[in-house]
Each structure stands twice: as C-alpha cells, then as structure tokens.
Short mmCIF file of C-alpha atoms in Angstrom, two decimals:
data_model
loop_
_atom_site.label_atom_id
_atom_site.label_comp_id
_atom_site.label_asym_id
_atom_site.label_seq_id
_atom_site.Cartn_x
_atom_site.Cartn_y
_atom_site.Cartn_z
CA MET F 1 -44.38 21.85 84.53
CA LYS F 2 -47.79 23.52 84.45
CA TYR F 3 -50.73 22.21 86.45
CA LYS F 4 -54.46 22.37 85.83
CA LYS F 5 -57.61 21.51 87.78
CA LEU F 6 -59.68 18.54 86.66
CA GLY F 7 -63.06 20.00 85.74
CA ARG F 8 -64.70 21.72 88.71
CA THR F 9 -62.82 19.60 91.26
CA ASP F 10 -59.95 20.71 93.49
CA ILE F 11 -57.67 18.05 91.97
CA SER F 12 -54.58 19.62 90.36
CA VAL F 13 -52.72 17.60 87.73
CA SER F 14 -49.65 18.11 85.57
CA GLU F 15 -50.30 19.03 81.94
CA ILE F 16 -48.37 15.89 81.03
CA CYS F 17 -49.88 12.62 82.27
CA LEU F 18 -47.89 9.38 82.39
CA GLY F 19 -49.65 6.71 80.36
CA THR F 20 -49.01 3.11 81.33
CA MET F 21 -50.51 0.77 78.76
CA THR F 22 -47.20 -0.81 77.66
CA TRP F 23 -46.33 -1.98 81.17
CA GLY F 24 -46.70 -5.74 81.29
CA SER F 25 -46.30 -6.35 77.57
CA GLN F 26 -43.60 -4.12 76.09
CA ASN F 27 -42.20 -3.04 79.46
CA SER F 28 -41.21 -5.04 82.54
CA GLU F 29 -42.17 -4.21 86.11
CA ALA F 30 -38.68 -2.81 86.78
CA GLU F 31 -38.91 -0.58 83.69
CA ALA F 32 -42.36 0.63 84.77
CA HIS F 33 -40.95 1.57 88.17
CA ARG F 34 -38.10 3.51 86.55
CA GLN F 35 -40.58 5.40 84.37
CA MET F 36 -42.66 6.41 87.39
CA ASP F 37 -39.56 7.52 89.31
CA TYR F 38 -38.38 9.65 86.39
CA ALA F 39 -41.79 11.14 85.60
CA LEU F 40 -42.33 12.20 89.19
CA SER F 41 -38.86 13.78 89.28
CA GLN F 42 -39.85 15.88 86.25
CA GLY F 43 -43.02 17.23 87.85
CA VAL F 44 -45.48 14.69 86.43
CA ASN F 45 -47.95 13.99 89.22
CA PHE F 46 -50.67 12.32 87.13
CA PHE F 47 -50.64 8.60 86.18
CA ASP F 48 -53.34 7.01 84.01
CA THR F 49 -54.06 3.30 83.77
CA ALA F 50 -56.98 0.88 83.28
CA GLU F 51 -58.01 -2.56 84.43
CA LEU F 52 -57.72 -3.63 80.76
CA TYR F 53 -54.00 -2.79 80.49
CA PRO F 54 -51.48 -3.69 79.21
CA THR F 55 -52.25 -3.41 75.51
CA THR F 56 -50.18 -4.39 72.48
CA PRO F 57 -51.62 -6.88 72.69
CA VAL F 58 -54.61 -6.90 75.00
CA SER F 59 -55.00 -10.42 76.36
CA ALA F 60 -56.79 -12.59 78.88
CA GLU F 61 -53.43 -13.50 80.40
CA THR F 62 -52.14 -9.99 81.10
CA TRP F 63 -55.12 -7.72 81.87
CA GLY F 64 -54.70 -6.14 85.28
CA ASP F 65 -50.91 -6.46 85.25
CA THR F 66 -50.31 -2.74 84.68
CA GLU F 67 -52.31 -1.80 87.75
CA ALA F 68 -50.36 -4.40 89.72
CA PHE F 69 -47.03 -2.85 88.62
CA ILE F 70 -48.22 0.57 89.80
CA GLY F 71 -49.35 -0.97 93.06
CA THR F 72 -45.93 -2.44 93.83
CA TRP F 73 -44.31 0.92 93.03
CA LEU F 74 -46.71 2.79 95.30
CA GLN F 75 -46.05 0.29 98.07
CA LYS F 76 -42.27 0.43 97.63
CA SER F 77 -41.97 4.19 97.15
CA GLY F 78 -44.52 5.35 99.68
CA LYS F 79 -45.47 8.15 97.28
CA ARG F 80 -49.21 7.61 96.97
CA GLY F 81 -49.79 11.13 98.30
CA ASP F 82 -47.64 12.62 95.52
CA VAL F 83 -49.63 11.05 92.68
CA VAL F 84 -53.05 11.70 91.17
CA LEU F 85 -54.09 8.22 90.11
CA ALA F 86 -56.61 7.53 87.33
CA THR F 87 -57.93 4.18 86.19
CA LYS F 88 -60.89 2.85 84.20
CA VAL F 89 -63.60 0.22 84.27
CA ALA F 90 -63.71 -1.73 81.00
CA GLY F 91 -66.72 -1.51 78.74
CA PRO F 92 -68.43 -4.47 77.05
CA GLY F 93 -66.94 -6.83 74.51
CA ARG F 94 -63.95 -8.44 76.26
CA PRO F 95 -65.14 -11.97 77.10
CA TYR F 96 -62.41 -12.49 79.68
CA ILE F 97 -63.49 -9.39 81.66
CA ARG F 98 -66.77 -10.15 83.45
CA GLY F 99 -67.91 -12.27 80.51
CA GLY F 100 -67.83 -9.29 78.17
CA ARG F 101 -71.12 -7.98 79.49
CA PRO F 102 -72.11 -4.30 79.40
CA ILE F 103 -71.11 -2.06 82.30
CA ASP F 104 -73.59 -2.51 85.13
CA PRO F 105 -73.65 -1.72 88.87
CA ALA F 106 -72.35 -5.11 89.97
CA GLY F 107 -69.56 -4.96 87.40
CA ILE F 108 -68.47 -1.49 88.49
CA ARG F 109 -68.34 -2.53 92.14
CA GLU F 110 -66.31 -5.63 91.29
CA ALA F 111 -63.96 -3.79 88.95
CA LEU F 112 -63.34 -0.93 91.38
CA ASP F 113 -62.57 -3.21 94.31
CA ASN F 114 -60.18 -5.28 92.19
CA SER F 115 -58.43 -2.16 90.91
CA LEU F 116 -58.01 -0.88 94.45
CA MET F 117 -56.53 -4.21 95.46
CA ARG F 118 -54.07 -4.33 92.54
CA LEU F 119 -53.10 -0.68 92.96
CA LYS F 120 -52.62 -1.17 96.73
CA THR F 121 -54.54 1.98 97.56
CA ASP F 122 -57.79 2.82 99.31
CA HIS F 123 -59.01 5.32 96.73
CA ILE F 124 -58.88 6.27 93.05
CA ASP F 125 -58.55 9.98 92.28
CA LEU F 126 -60.22 9.78 88.86
CA TYR F 127 -62.34 6.75 87.98
CA GLN F 128 -63.30 6.59 84.31
CA VAL F 129 -65.71 4.66 82.10
CA HIS F 130 -63.36 3.22 79.48
CA TRP F 131 -65.93 3.09 76.68
CA PRO F 132 -69.74 3.25 76.62
CA ASN F 133 -72.15 0.35 76.43
CA ARG F 134 -73.79 1.73 73.30
CA PRO F 135 -72.06 1.83 69.88
CA HIS F 136 -69.69 4.77 69.35
CA PHE F 137 -67.34 6.11 66.66
CA HIS F 138 -64.02 5.76 68.47
CA PHE F 139 -61.37 3.10 67.74
CA ARG F 140 -61.77 3.73 63.96
CA HIS F 141 -65.51 2.95 64.04
CA ALA F 142 -66.42 6.30 62.45
CA TRP F 143 -66.72 4.79 58.99
CA GLN F 144 -69.54 2.44 60.06
CA TYR F 145 -71.12 4.57 62.80
CA ASN F 146 -74.94 4.57 62.69
CA THR F 147 -76.83 6.24 65.53
CA ALA F 148 -80.17 4.91 64.24
CA ARG F 149 -79.27 1.50 65.67
CA ILE F 150 -78.86 2.81 69.24
CA ASP F 151 -81.68 2.18 71.74
CA ARG F 152 -82.35 5.62 73.26
CA GLU F 153 -84.05 4.42 76.41
CA GLN F 154 -81.37 1.82 77.13
CA ALA F 155 -78.56 4.33 76.54
CA THR F 156 -80.04 6.73 79.10
CA ALA F 157 -80.78 3.95 81.57
CA ASP F 158 -77.17 2.72 81.34
CA ILE F 159 -75.79 6.19 82.05
CA LEU F 160 -78.06 6.69 85.05
CA ALA F 161 -77.17 3.27 86.50
CA ILE F 162 -73.46 4.04 86.08
CA LEU F 163 -73.83 7.44 87.74
CA ASP F 164 -75.81 5.99 90.66
CA THR F 165 -73.13 3.36 91.25
CA LEU F 166 -70.27 5.84 91.00
CA ASP F 167 -72.14 8.02 93.49
CA GLU F 168 -71.97 5.11 95.94
CA ALA F 169 -68.22 4.84 95.35
CA VAL F 170 -67.67 8.55 95.92
CA LYS F 171 -69.72 8.53 99.13
CA ALA F 172 -67.76 5.48 100.31
CA GLY F 173 -64.48 7.35 99.79
CA LYS F 174 -63.25 4.93 97.13
CA VAL F 175 -63.37 7.52 94.31
CA ARG F 176 -62.71 11.29 94.36
CA ALA F 177 -63.86 12.27 90.86
CA ILE F 178 -65.31 10.60 87.79
CA GLY F 179 -64.50 10.79 84.09
CA LEU F 180 -65.44 9.34 80.73
CA SER F 181 -63.43 7.91 77.88
CA ASN F 182 -64.22 7.34 74.21
CA GLU F 183 -67.42 9.35 74.65
CA THR F 184 -69.45 11.57 72.38
CA THR F 185 -70.92 15.03 72.91
CA TRP F 186 -74.40 13.67 73.50
CA GLY F 187 -73.13 11.05 75.95
CA THR F 188 -71.06 13.55 77.92
CA GLN F 189 -73.90 16.06 78.09
CA LYS F 190 -76.34 13.34 79.19
CA TYR F 191 -74.04 12.46 82.10
CA LEU F 192 -73.85 16.15 83.02
CA SER F 193 -77.60 16.71 82.78
CA LEU F 194 -78.47 13.64 84.83
CA SER F 195 -75.90 14.43 87.49
CA GLU F 196 -77.21 17.98 87.85
CA ARG F 197 -80.83 16.90 87.94
CA LYS F 198 -80.30 14.11 90.47
CA GLY F 199 -77.43 15.42 92.58
CA LEU F 200 -74.94 12.81 91.36
CA PRO F 201 -71.16 13.16 90.77
CA ARG F 202 -70.22 15.50 87.94
CA VAL F 203 -68.00 14.35 85.09
CA ALA F 204 -64.63 16.13 85.33
CA THR F 205 -62.88 14.89 82.18
CA VAL F 206 -63.23 13.01 78.92
CA GLN F 207 -60.35 10.84 77.74
CA ASN F 208 -60.54 10.70 73.94
CA GLU F 209 -58.02 10.30 71.16
CA TYR F 210 -56.46 13.57 70.00
CA ASN F 211 -53.44 14.20 67.79
CA LEU F 212 -52.38 16.02 64.62
CA LEU F 213 -53.99 13.30 62.51
CA TYR F 214 -57.22 13.00 64.51
CA ARG F 215 -58.73 16.28 65.68
CA HIS F 216 -62.41 15.52 66.08
CA TYR F 217 -62.35 17.11 69.55
CA ASP F 218 -61.73 20.54 68.00
CA LEU F 219 -65.42 20.74 67.07
CA ASP F 220 -68.50 20.13 69.25
CA MET F 221 -66.57 18.50 72.10
CA ALA F 222 -64.41 21.63 72.36
CA GLU F 223 -67.56 23.71 72.76
CA LEU F 224 -68.82 21.40 75.49
CA SER F 225 -65.44 21.61 77.26
CA HIS F 226 -65.59 25.40 77.19
CA PHE F 227 -69.11 25.80 78.55
CA GLU F 228 -69.18 22.87 80.96
CA ASP F 229 -65.61 22.82 82.36
CA VAL F 230 -64.94 19.27 81.19
CA GLY F 231 -61.33 18.97 80.06
CA LEU F 232 -59.83 16.58 77.55
CA LEU F 233 -57.32 13.95 78.59
CA ALA F 234 -55.77 13.31 75.18
CA TYR F 235 -54.67 9.76 74.51
CA SER F 236 -52.52 8.70 71.55
CA PRO F 237 -51.08 12.21 71.03
CA LEU F 238 -48.49 10.65 68.67
CA ALA F 239 -51.11 8.57 66.81
CA ALA F 240 -49.57 5.37 68.18
CA GLY F 241 -46.11 6.58 67.18
CA LEU F 242 -46.91 7.58 63.60
CA LEU F 243 -46.09 11.25 64.22
CA SER F 244 -42.53 10.41 65.26
CA GLY F 245 -41.94 9.58 61.60
CA LYS F 246 -40.42 6.20 62.42
CA TYR F 247 -42.90 4.31 60.23
CA LEU F 248 -42.48 6.48 57.11
CA GLY F 249 -41.78 4.59 53.92
CA GLY F 250 -43.12 1.35 55.36
CA THR F 251 -40.37 1.02 57.97
CA ILE F 252 -41.28 -1.15 60.98
CA PRO F 253 -38.53 -0.80 63.60
CA PRO F 254 -37.85 -3.94 65.64
CA GLY F 255 -39.59 -3.84 69.00
CA SER F 256 -41.91 -1.00 67.94
CA ARG F 257 -45.64 -1.13 68.56
CA ALA F 258 -46.30 -1.85 64.88
CA SER F 259 -44.03 -4.90 65.06
CA ILE F 260 -46.55 -6.33 67.53
CA ASN F 261 -49.80 -4.68 66.42
CA ALA F 262 -49.47 -4.61 62.63
CA ASP F 263 -51.91 -1.79 61.76
CA LEU F 264 -51.65 0.25 64.99
CA GLY F 265 -55.35 -0.04 65.65
CA GLY F 266 -56.26 0.91 62.08
CA ARG F 267 -53.96 3.95 62.01
CA LEU F 268 -51.11 2.48 59.95
CA GLN F 269 -52.57 2.66 56.46
CA PRO F 270 -51.63 4.52 53.25
CA LEU F 271 -53.66 7.70 53.83
CA GLN F 272 -51.56 8.74 56.83
CA GLU F 273 -48.24 8.69 54.98
CA LYS F 274 -48.43 12.11 53.29
CA PRO F 275 -49.66 14.14 56.29
CA VAL F 276 -47.14 12.45 58.60
CA ALA F 277 -44.35 13.27 56.16
CA ALA F 278 -45.61 16.88 56.02
CA TYR F 279 -45.67 17.25 59.81
CA VAL F 280 -42.21 15.71 60.13
CA GLU F 281 -40.94 18.16 57.49
CA ILE F 282 -42.42 21.12 59.41
CA ALA F 283 -40.68 19.99 62.58
CA ARG F 284 -37.32 19.55 60.92
CA ARG F 285 -37.56 22.84 59.05
CA HIS F 286 -38.09 24.64 62.36
CA GLY F 287 -35.42 22.69 64.24
CA LEU F 288 -37.89 20.67 66.30
CA ASP F 289 -38.12 16.99 67.14
CA PRO F 290 -41.29 15.69 65.38
CA THR F 291 -42.38 13.81 68.50
CA ALA F 292 -41.91 16.83 70.74
CA MET F 293 -43.70 19.10 68.25
CA ALA F 294 -46.72 16.79 68.16
CA ILE F 295 -46.99 16.79 71.96
CA ALA F 296 -46.36 20.55 72.18
CA PHE F 297 -49.19 21.16 69.72
CA CYS F 298 -51.62 19.23 71.91
CA LEU F 299 -50.55 21.38 74.86
CA THR F 300 -51.65 24.52 72.99
CA ARG F 301 -55.30 23.47 72.84
CA PRO F 302 -57.55 25.48 75.17
CA PHE F 303 -59.67 22.47 76.15
CA MET F 304 -56.71 20.31 77.20
CA ALA F 305 -56.64 19.13 80.81
CA SER F 306 -53.61 16.87 80.33
CA VAL F 307 -51.83 15.04 77.51
CA ILE F 308 -51.30 11.35 78.16
CA ILE F 309 -47.87 10.27 76.97
CA GLY F 310 -46.35 6.81 76.84
CA ALA F 311 -42.93 5.40 76.16
CA THR F 312 -41.14 2.08 76.01
CA THR F 313 -37.65 3.53 76.57
CA MET F 314 -36.29 6.12 78.96
CA GLU F 315 -34.98 8.14 76.01
CA GLN F 316 -38.50 8.33 74.55
CA LEU F 317 -39.89 9.28 77.95
CA ALA F 318 -37.43 12.16 78.31
CA THR F 319 -38.39 13.46 74.84
CA VAL F 320 -42.13 13.43 75.37
CA ILE F 321 -42.00 14.94 78.86
CA GLY F 322 -39.53 17.54 77.56
CA ALA F 323 -42.20 18.80 75.15
CA LYS F 324 -43.58 20.83 78.07
CA ASP F 325 -40.68 23.26 77.58
CA ILE F 326 -41.39 23.90 73.89
CA THR F 327 -43.32 26.96 72.72
CA LEU F 328 -44.48 26.66 69.12
CA SER F 329 -44.10 29.84 67.09
CA GLU F 330 -46.95 31.39 65.11
CA GLU F 331 -45.18 30.28 61.95
CA VAL F 332 -45.10 26.65 63.11
CA LEU F 333 -48.78 26.81 64.05
CA ARG F 334 -49.66 28.30 60.64
CA ASP F 335 -47.75 25.52 58.89
CA ILE F 336 -49.55 22.92 60.99
CA ALA F 337 -52.91 24.52 60.16
CA GLY F 338 -52.09 24.32 56.47
CA VAL F 339 -51.40 20.58 56.60
CA HIS F 340 -54.51 19.99 58.68
CA ARG F 341 -56.62 21.87 56.10
CA GLN F 342 -55.23 19.63 53.38
CA TYR F 343 -55.51 16.36 55.35
CA PRO F 344 -58.31 16.88 57.90
CA MET F 345 -59.01 13.23 58.79
CA PRO F 346 -56.42 10.81 57.41
CA ILE F 347 -56.91 8.06 60.00
#
C-alpha cells in the first residue's frame, strides 16, 4: 500500500480509502465491522463517512447509522489511533437534517458534535463540506447548470462563514484538517483565497466523483490540484458499479445497488452501455478484472490523494483493495485513452 499526505498537512493516508455509505442499508453492523477489520489488515488506514449515510436509499430513518457503526467498531477495537477518519456535514435540501436549511455556523457546530458522539471519538481528522449551499453541477446537474442564477455575494459570505466556524473547530481540537466535496474550481479557489487572506484553515482535499465514465477533474480542477496542493478524493470510481460490467445488457443482479436505486443516481441510462462494454473488453483482452482495472486507472492520476472504494461483500472488497497491486501497461492506458476520446462524457 502506498501512502500520501493530505494537501499541505502532515496527515498520511493510504491511496485506497474505505468508503462506508452502504453500511446501515445494504450492510449490517457486523458486516461493516468485518470490512474495517479486513481493510486495516491490508494497509488501508483511511475511512470516509458522512452524517448523511447510509445511502441506497438515503432516508430520514437511517441517516447517522453509518457513523454509529464506525463508532462501535472504534470502541470495540481500540484502533482509533490507527485510522484517519473523515466525515462530512450535509449541505442543504434534506428536510430531515436540520430542516434542510443551508450550511450555517450553528448547523456545523451541531453536526460536528453529533458526528463526534456517534463516532465515539474526540476529533475528526478530515471534516468535509458534503456539498455547497449554492447550485452546482455534480449529481448529474451538469445538464441544467446555470451560474447566472447564483448570488455572488451570498456564495462568498457562505464560504467565509463556513471557514470561520471550521476555524473554531480546529482551534478547539475537534478537527485536524478540512476538505470540500462536490465543489467547483471557483469554489475551491475561493476557500483557498479567503483562508490565506484571513489566516483560516486551508482546504486539504476535494472529494468529487471521478471514474472512467466521468473525468471532469482532468481539466481545470487538475490544474488547481497541481498548483495548490489540493488532492482529489475520488468517489464512485466504479460509476456506482457500472464499470464492473454487471449491468451490461440490462442485467440487474439481485441485491445490487441498481435493484434498490433504479437509475444509479442518473448513471444507468443507455449512453453508458457502449463505453462500459468497451472498457470491459479492454480489461478482458489484457487479462484484467474490469473492476480492478477501473480502480487501478484512478490510481494513476497525478492529482489523486486517495480513491474511495466501497463494497457490499468481502469478495468485492478484496478485489477493489487488490487493485493497488496492479500496474497498467502503456498499451492498456492507450486503449483506455481511445475509448475516452470516443465517449468523453457518457453519464
């Protein structure tokens, strides 16, 4: 396992991060504990969660359960010191989380204290803003994205209020480093500029979607990562399971994510079928598992801080963590580039 620093902090994390969003819906507490035991035994020292989790589906009845599962494992195992723990404060729009209101200082304080309680710890290593208050293009919103509708003064005021409140948390010892999620280049740079100007905590990471079917980060965000030392924490590196090939031809395996969330967050639609089939064919032609190849590709990206993987079975978990041992040949990378050129944004 390789390890990297988060931004300009001294926090070292494994290049594979254990994602947790199925724990509490598709996975039981006992299964979650087994996953954490196995991941740690394989050198994974980085766990990512959120107050919103579990997903598939997200619900008023289950939010917070994933953090609680991690908390009981930390209490039982006594391994808090072996784990870099990341969680997130939810953005606006979920009526059962603080009335669905935008992120504000009072909401951050409440969310952080509740996360600490559920996680049974006195600090969070990386505390992230799950999504911004203003409209953004993530979660398949790119097709309707319109920046002209965004209030510029309010957007800046929100960011400054968030930074000021996170500064309190850092000074209180509740948070070591801060990160963003589902952010844009402008938003990330605004956080960086304000933090530098006002002596506030510096963003270490951005957690955005990245996979063979969705490579927006290769462009202006990659440039920002390079110049500002802000690494990507890639979520959905398998495009919600599409890149395993298990959904090809309209197949919906029993118990799969698509059997619960029919369109996989807008990803499971006709335009993805041909590129997925092409990537699966590349993997098989080169003697690779399609899932492992998709993860291994993400690990080649120079801006990558860590790739967040998830699994509902131990067999899946072994496959995705095992991708760390795969080196993709120049021929494989050329073949991947060819498919990407033909299908640059299919989801």
